[in-house]
């Protein structure tokens, strides 16, 4: 009987300084970095833009989950249920990230439901239909997006840069 190792191989990510397990796609790591930058920028703007940046950050996190491993991000067949239909997924561009996440990774259904509550408001702000939104709603989405970023980092095994 051969003993199994509990050691997980990690690689350092140079731009953000984050550390991720080998096998997490470069695209997912870039999306997480962009999500983090959007959330940082969202702290210094008005409510409307805070809502937009926070929502975009959450979409980047969803994208990181949908492109989690090297094989799926590269369009390969890879092993595991998440990477088997990578080519097919790329063709279904009309589906929202939330619908894809719900379909492909149902363990994130509760997150999807929370973000879907903000979809209509976000569209109204983007289209100029809703001029000013309540700062508490924008803060609520920012907080939710930050929590989602943390959950996605944990799911992927990505450790933030050391302070």
Coordinates of N, CA and C in Angstrom, one line a residue:
X1 N 0.8 -1.2 0.0 CA 0.0 0.0 0.0 C 0.9 1.2 0.0
X2 N 0.6 2.1 -0.9 CA 1.4 3.4 -1.0 C 0.6 4.5 -0.3
X3 N 1.4 5.2 0.5 CA 0.8 6.4 1.2 C 0.5 7.5 0.2
X4 N -0.7 8.1 0.4 CA -1.0 9.3 -0.4 C -0.5 10.6 0.2
X5 N 0.0 11.5 -0.5 CA 0.5 12.7 0.0 C -0.7 13.7 0.1
X6 N -0.6 14.5 1.2 CA -1.6 15.6 1.4 C -1.1 16.9 0.8
X7 N 0.0 16.9 0.2 CA 0.6 18.1 -0.4 C -0.1 18.5 -1.7
X8 N -0.4 19.8 -1.8 CA -1.0 20.3 -3.0 C 0.0 21.2 -3.6
X9 N 0.2 21.0 -4.9 CA 1.2 21.9 -5.6 C 0.6 23.2 -5.9
X10 N 1.3 24.3 -5.5 CA 0.8 25.6 -5.7 C 1.8 26.4 -6.7
X11 N 1.3 27.4 -7.3 CA 2.1 28.2 -8.1 C 1.9 29.7 -7.7
X12 N 2.9 30.5 -7.8 CA 2.7 31.9 -7.5 C 2.2 32.7 -8.7
X13 N 1.3 33.6 -8.5 CA 0.8 34.4 -9.6 C 1.5 35.8 -9.5
X14 N 2.3 36.1 -10.5 CA 3.2 37.3 -10.4 C 2.5 38.6 -10.3
X15 N 1.5 38.9 -11.2 CA 0.9 40.2 -11.2 C 0.2 40.6 -9.9
X16 N -0.7 39.7 -9.4 CA -1.4 40.0 -8.2 C -0.7 39.5 -6.9
X17 N 0.3 38.6 -7.1 CA 1.0 38.0 -5.9 C 0.2 36.9 -5.3
X18 N -1.0 36.6 -5.8 CA -1.8 35.5 -5.3 C -1.1 34.2 -5.6
X19 N -1.6 33.2 -4.8 CA -1.0 31.8 -5.0 C -2.2 30.9 -5.3
X20 N -2.1 30.0 -6.3 CA -3.2 29.2 -6.7 C -2.6 27.8 -6.9
X21 N -3.5 26.8 -6.7 CA -3.1 25.4 -7.0 C -2.8 25.2 -8.5
X22 N -1.9 24.4 -8.8 CA -1.6 24.1 -10.2 C -2.9 23.5 -10.8
X23 N -3.2 23.9 -12.0 CA -4.4 23.4 -12.7 C -5.5 24.4 -12.7
X24 N -5.5 25.5 -11.9 CA -6.4 26.5 -12.0 C -6.0 27.4 -13.2
X25 N -7.0 27.7 -14.1 CA -6.6 28.3 -15.3 C -6.1 29.7 -15.1
X26 N -5.2 30.1 -16.0 CA -4.7 31.5 -16.0 C -5.9 32.5 -16.2
X27 N -6.8 32.1 -17.0 CA -8.0 33.0 -17.3 C -8.8 33.2 -16.0
X28 N -9.0 32.2 -15.2 CA -9.7 32.3 -14.0 C -9.0 33.2 -13.0
X29 N -7.7 33.1 -13.0 CA -6.9 33.9 -12.1 C -6.9 35.4 -12.5
X30 N -6.9 35.6 -13.8 CA -7.0 37.0 -14.4 C -8.4 37.6 -14.0
X31 N -9.4 36.8 -14.2 CA -10.8 37.3 -13.9 C -10.9 37.6 -12.4
X32 N -10.3 36.8 -11.5 CA -10.3 37.1 -10.1 C -9.6 38.4 -9.8
X33 N -8.4 38.6 -10.5 CA -7.7 39.9 -10.3 C -8.5 41.1 -10.8
X34 N -9.2 40.9 -11.9 CA -10.0 42.0 -12.4 C -11.2 42.3 -11.4
X35 N -11.8 41.2 -10.9 CA -12.9 41.4 -9.9 C -12.4 42.2 -8.7
X36 N -11.3 41.8 -8.2 CA -10.7 42.5 -7.1 C -10.5 44.0 -7.4
X37 N -9.9 44.3 -8.5 CA -9.6 45.7 -8.9 C -10.9 46.5 -9.1
X38 N -11.9 45.9 -9.6 CA -13.2 46.5 -9.8 C -13.8 46.9 -8.4
X39 N -13.7 45.9 -7.5 CA -14.3 46.2 -6.1 C -13.5 47.3 -5.4
X40 N -12.2 47.3 -5.6 CA -11.4 48.4 -5.0 C -11.8 49.8 -5.6
X41 N -12.0 49.8 -6.9 CA -12.4 51.1 -7.6 C -13.8 51.5 -7.2
X42 N -14.7 50.5 -6.9 CA -16.1 50.8 -6.6 C -16.2 51.5 -5.2
X43 N -15.2 51.5 -4.4 CA -15.2 52.2 -3.1 C -15.1 53.7 -3.2
X44 N -14.6 54.1 -4.4 CA -14.3 55.6 -4.5 C -15.2 56.3 -5.5
X45 N -16.4 55.7 -5.8 CA -17.3 56.3 -6.8 C -18.7 56.5 -6.2
X46 N -19.6 57.1 -7.0 CA -21.0 57.3 -6.6 C -21.7 56.0 -6.6
X47 N -22.9 56.0 -6.1 CA -23.8 54.8 -5.9 C -24.0 54.1 -7.2
X48 N -24.3 54.8 -8.3 CA -24.6 54.2 -9.6 C -23.4 53.4 -10.1
X49 N -22.3 54.1 -10.1 CA -21.1 53.4 -10.6 C -20.6 52.3 -9.6
X50 N -20.9 52.4 -8.3 CA -20.5 51.4 -7.4 C -21.3 50.1 -7.7
X51 N -22.6 50.3 -8.0 CA -23.5 49.2 -8.3 C -23.0 48.5 -9.6
X52 N -22.6 49.3 -10.6 CA -22.2 48.7 -11.9 C -20.8 48.0 -11.7
X53 N -19.9 48.6 -11.0 CA -18.6 47.9 -10.8 C -18.7 46.7 -10.0
X54 N -19.5 46.7 -9.0 CA -19.7 45.6 -8.1 C -20.4 44.4 -8.8
X55 N -21.3 44.7 -9.7 CA -22.0 43.7 -10.5 C -21.0 43.1 -11.5
X56 N -20.2 44.0 -12.1 CA -19.2 43.5 -13.1 C -18.2 42.6 -12.3
X57 N -17.8 42.9 -11.1 CA -16.9 42.1 -10.3 C -17.5 40.7 -10.1
X58 N -18.7 40.7 -9.8 CA -19.4 39.4 -9.5 C -19.4 38.6 -10.8
X59 N -19.7 39.2 -11.9 CA -19.7 38.5 -13.2 C -18.3 37.9 -13.5
X60 N -17.2 38.7 -13.1 CA -15.8 38.1 -13.3 C -15.6 36.9 -12.4
X61 N -16.2 37.0 -11.2 CA -16.0 35.8 -10.3 C -16.8 34.6 -10.9
X62 N -18.0 34.8 -11.4 CA -18.7 33.7 -12.1 C -17.9 33.2 -13.2
X63 N -17.3 34.0 -14.0 CA -16.5 33.6 -15.1 C -15.3 32.8 -14.7
X64 N -14.7 33.2 -13.5 CA -13.6 32.4 -13.0 C -14.0 31.0 -12.6
X65 N -15.2 30.8 -12.1 CA -15.7 29.5 -11.8 C -16.0 28.7 -13.1
X66 N -16.5 29.3 -14.1 CA -16.9 28.7 -15.3 C -15.7 28.2 -16.1
X67 N -14.6 28.9 -15.9 CA -13.3 28.6 -16.6 C -12.2 28.1 -15.6
X68 N -12.6 27.4 -14.6 CA -11.8 27.1 -13.5 C -10.5 26.3 -13.8
X69 N -10.5 25.3 -14.7 CA -9.3 24.6 -14.9 C -8.7 24.8 -16.2
X70 N -7.4 24.5 -16.3 CA -6.6 24.7 -17.5 C -7.2 24.1 -18.8
X71 N -7.7 22.9 -18.6 CA -8.3 22.2 -19.8 C -9.5 22.9 -20.3
X72 N -10.4 23.3 -19.4 CA -11.7 24.0 -19.9 C -11.4 25.3 -20.5
X73 N -10.4 26.1 -19.9 CA -10.1 27.4 -20.4 C -9.4 27.3 -21.8
X74 N -8.7 26.2 -22.0 CA -8.0 26.1 -23.3 C -8.9 25.4 -24.3
X75 N -10.1 25.0 -23.9 CA -11.0 24.3 -24.9 C -10.7 22.9 -25.0
X76 N -9.9 22.3 -24.1 CA -9.6 20.9 -24.2 C -10.6 20.0 -23.5
X77 N -10.4 18.7 -23.6 CA -11.5 17.9 -23.1 C -11.2 17.6 -21.6
X78 N -10.0 17.6 -21.1 CA -9.8 17.5 -19.7 C -10.5 16.4 -19.0
X79 N -10.3 16.2 -17.7 CA -11.1 15.2 -17.0 C -12.0 15.9 -16.0
X80 N -13.0 15.3 -15.7 CA -14.0 15.9 -14.7 C -15.2 16.5 -15.4
X81 N -16.2 16.6 -14.7 CA -17.5 17.1 -15.3 C -17.5 18.6 -15.7
X82 N -16.6 19.4 -15.1 CA -16.7 20.8 -15.3 C -16.0 21.2 -16.7
X83 N -15.1 20.3 -17.2 CA -14.3 20.6 -18.3 C -14.8 19.9 -19.6
X84 N -15.7 18.9 -19.5 CA -16.0 18.1 -20.6 C -16.7 18.8 -21.8
X85 N -17.5 19.8 -21.5 CA -18.2 20.5 -22.6 C -17.7 21.9 -22.9
X86 N -16.4 22.1 -22.8 CA -15.9 23.5 -22.9 C -16.2 24.1 -24.2
X87 N -16.0 23.3 -25.3 CA -16.2 23.9 -26.6 C -17.7 24.2 -26.8
X88 N -18.6 23.4 -26.4 CA -20.0 23.6 -26.4 C -20.4 24.9 -25.6
X89 N -19.8 25.0 -24.4 CA -20.1 26.2 -23.6 C -19.8 27.5 -24.3
X90 N -18.6 27.5 -25.0 CA -18.2 28.7 -25.6 C -19.1 29.2 -26.7
X91 N -19.9 28.3 -27.3 CA -20.8 28.6 -28.4 C -22.1 29.2 -27.9
X92 N -22.4 28.9 -26.6 CA -23.7 29.4 -26.1 C -23.5 30.7 -25.4
X93 N -23.1 31.7 -26.2 CA -22.8 33.0 -25.7 C -24.1 33.8 -25.3
X94 N -25.2 33.4 -25.8 CA -26.4 34.1 -25.4 C -26.9 33.9 -24.0
X95 N -26.4 32.8 -23.4 CA -26.8 32.6 -22.0 C -26.0 33.5 -21.1
X96 N -26.7 34.0 -20.0 CA -26.0 34.8 -19.1 C -25.1 34.0 -18.2
X97 N -24.1 34.7 -17.6 CA -23.2 34.0 -16.7 C -23.9 33.3 -15.6
X98 N -25.0 34.0 -15.1 CA -25.8 33.4 -14.0 C -26.5 32.1 -14.4
X99 N -27.1 32.1 -15.6 CA -27.7 30.9 -16.0 C -26.8 29.8 -16.2
X100 N -25.6 30.1 -16.8 CA -24.6 29.1 -17.0 C -24.1 28.5 -15.7
X101 N -23.9 29.4 -14.7 CA -23.4 29.0 -13.4 C -24.4 28.1 -12.7
X102 N -25.6 28.5 -12.8 CA -26.7 27.7 -12.2 C -26.8 26.3 -12.8
X103 N -26.6 26.3 -14.1 CA -26.7 25.0 -14.9 C -25.5 24.1 -14.7
X104 N -24.3 24.7 -14.8 CA -23.1 23.9 -14.7 C -22.6 23.6 -13.3
X105 N -22.9 24.5 -12.4 CA -22.4 24.3 -11.0 C -23.5 24.7 -10.0
X106 N -24.5 23.8 -9.9 CA -25.7 24.1 -9.1 C -25.4 24.4 -7.6
X107 N -24.2 24.0 -7.2 CA -23.8 24.3 -5.8 C -23.8 25.8 -5.5
X108 N -23.8 26.6 -6.6 CA -23.7 28.1 -6.5 C -25.1 28.7 -6.7
X109 N -26.2 27.9 -6.7 CA -27.5 28.4 -6.9 C -27.9 29.6 -6.0
X110 N -27.5 29.5 -4.7 CA -27.9 30.5 -3.8 C -27.2 31.8 -4.1
X111 N -26.0 31.8 -4.6 CA -25.3 33.0 -5.0 C -26.0 33.6 -6.2
X112 N -26.3 32.7 -7.2 CA -26.9 33.1 -8.4 C -28.2 33.9 -8.1
X113 N -29.0 33.3 -7.2 CA -30.3 33.9 -6.8 C -30.1 35.3 -6.2
X114 N -29.1 35.5 -5.4 CA -28.8 36.8 -4.8 C -28.4 37.8 -5.9
X115 N -27.6 37.4 -6.8 CA -27.2 38.4 -7.9 C -28.3 38.7 -8.9
X116 N -29.1 37.7 -9.2 CA -30.2 37.9 -10.1 C -31.2 39.0 -9.6
X117 N -31.2 39.2 -8.3 CA -32.1 40.2 -7.7 C -31.6 41.6 -8.1
X118 N -30.3 41.7 -8.5 CA -29.8 43.0 -8.8 C -29.7 43.2 -10.4
X119 N -30.0 42.2 -11.1 CA -29.9 42.3 -12.6 C -30.8 43.4 -13.2
X120 N -32.0 43.5 -12.9 CA -32.9 44.5 -13.4 C -32.5 45.9 -13.0
X121 N -32.1 46.1 -11.8 CA -31.7 47.4 -11.3 C -30.4 47.8 -12.0
X122 N -29.5 46.9 -12.2 CA -28.2 47.2 -12.9 C -28.5 47.6 -14.3
X123 N -29.5 46.9 -15.0 CA -29.8 47.3 -16.4 C -30.5 48.7 -16.5
X124 N -31.3 49.0 -15.5 CA -32.0 50.3 -15.5 C -30.9 51.4 -15.3
X125 N -29.9 51.2 -14.5 CA -28.9 52.1 -14.3 C -28.0 52.3 -15.5
X126 N -27.7 51.1 -16.1 CA -26.9 51.2 -17.4 C -27.6 51.9 -18.5
X127 N -28.9 51.7 -18.6 CA -29.6 52.3 -19.7 C -30.1 53.8 -19.4
X128 N -29.8 54.2 -18.2 CA -30.2 55.6 -17.8 C -31.6 55.7 -17.4
X129 N -32.3 54.6 -17.2 CA -33.7 54.6 -16.8 C -33.9 55.0 -15.4
X130 N -33.0 54.5 -14.6 CA -32.9 54.9 -13.1 C -31.7 55.8 -12.9
X131 N -32.0 57.0 -12.6 CA -30.9 58.0 -12.5 C -30.1 57.9 -11.2
X132 N -30.7 57.8 -10.1 CA -30.0 57.7 -8.8 C -30.5 56.5 -8.0
X133 N -29.6 55.7 -7.5 CA -30.1 54.6 -6.7 C -29.7 54.8 -5.3
X134 N -30.3 54.1 -4.4 CA -30.1 54.2 -3.0 C -28.7 53.7 -2.7
X135 N -27.9 54.5 -2.0 CA -26.5 54.1 -1.6 C -26.5 52.8 -0.8
X136 N -27.5 52.5 -0.1 CA -27.6 51.3 0.7 C -27.7 50.0 -0.2
X137 N -28.4 50.2 -1.4 CA -28.5 49.1 -2.3 C -27.1 48.8 -3.0
X138 N -26.5 49.9 -3.3 CA -25.1 49.8 -3.9 C -24.2 49.2 -3.0
X139 N -24.2 49.6 -1.7 CA -23.3 49.0 -0.7 C -23.7 47.5 -0.5
X140 N -24.9 47.2 -0.5 CA -25.4 45.8 -0.3 C -24.8 44.9 -1.4
X141 N -24.8 45.4 -2.7 CA -24.2 44.6 -3.8 C -22.7 44.6 -3.7
X142 N -22.1 45.6 -3.2 CA -20.6 45.6 -3.1 C -20.3 44.6 -2.0
X143 N -21.0 44.6 -0.9 CA -20.7 43.6 0.2 C -20.9 42.2 -0.3
X144 N -22.0 42.0 -1.1 CA -22.3 40.6 -1.6 C -21.2 40.2 -2.6
X145 N -20.7 41.1 -3.4 CA -19.7 40.8 -4.4 C -18.4 40.5 -3.7
X146 N -18.1 41.2 -2.7 CA -16.8 40.9 -1.9 C -16.9 39.5 -1.3
X147 N -18.1 39.2 -0.8 CA -18.3 37.8 -0.2 C -18.2 36.8 -1.2
X148 N -18.7 37.0 -2.4 CA -18.7 36.1 -3.5 C -17.2 35.9 -4.0
X149 N -16.5 37.0 -4.1 CA -15.1 36.9 -4.4 C -14.3 35.9 -3.4
X150 N -14.6 36.1 -2.1 CA -14.0 35.2 -1.1 C -14.4 33.8 -1.3
X151 N -15.7 33.6 -1.6 CA -16.2 32.2 -1.8 C -15.6 31.5 -3.0
X152 N -15.4 32.3 -4.1 CA -14.8 31.8 -5.3 C -13.3 31.5 -5.1
X153 N -12.6 32.4 -4.4 CA -11.2 32.1 -4.1 C -11.1 30.8 -3.3
X154 N -12.0 30.7 -2.3 CA -11.9 29.4 -1.5 C -12.2 28.2 -2.3
X155 N -13.2 28.3 -3.2 CA -13.6 27.2 -4.1 C -12.4 26.8 -5.0
X156 N -11.7 27.8 -5.5 CA -10.6 27.5 -6.4 C -9.3 27.2 -5.7
X157 N -9.2 27.5 -4.4 CA -8.0 27.3 -3.6 C -7.0 28.4 -3.8
X158 N -7.5 29.6 -4.2 CA -6.6 30.7 -4.5 C -6.4 31.5 -3.2
X159 N -5.2 31.7 -2.9 CA -4.8 32.5 -1.7 C -4.5 33.9 -2.1
X160 N -5.0 34.9 -1.4 CA -4.6 36.3 -1.7 C -3.2 36.6 -1.4
X161 N -2.7 37.6 -2.0 CA -1.3 38.0 -1.8 C -1.1 38.3 -0.3
X162 N 0.1 38.0 0.2 CA 0.4 38.4 1.6 C 0.6 39.9 1.7
X163 N 0.2 40.4 2.8 CA 0.2 41.9 3.0 C 1.6 42.4 3.2

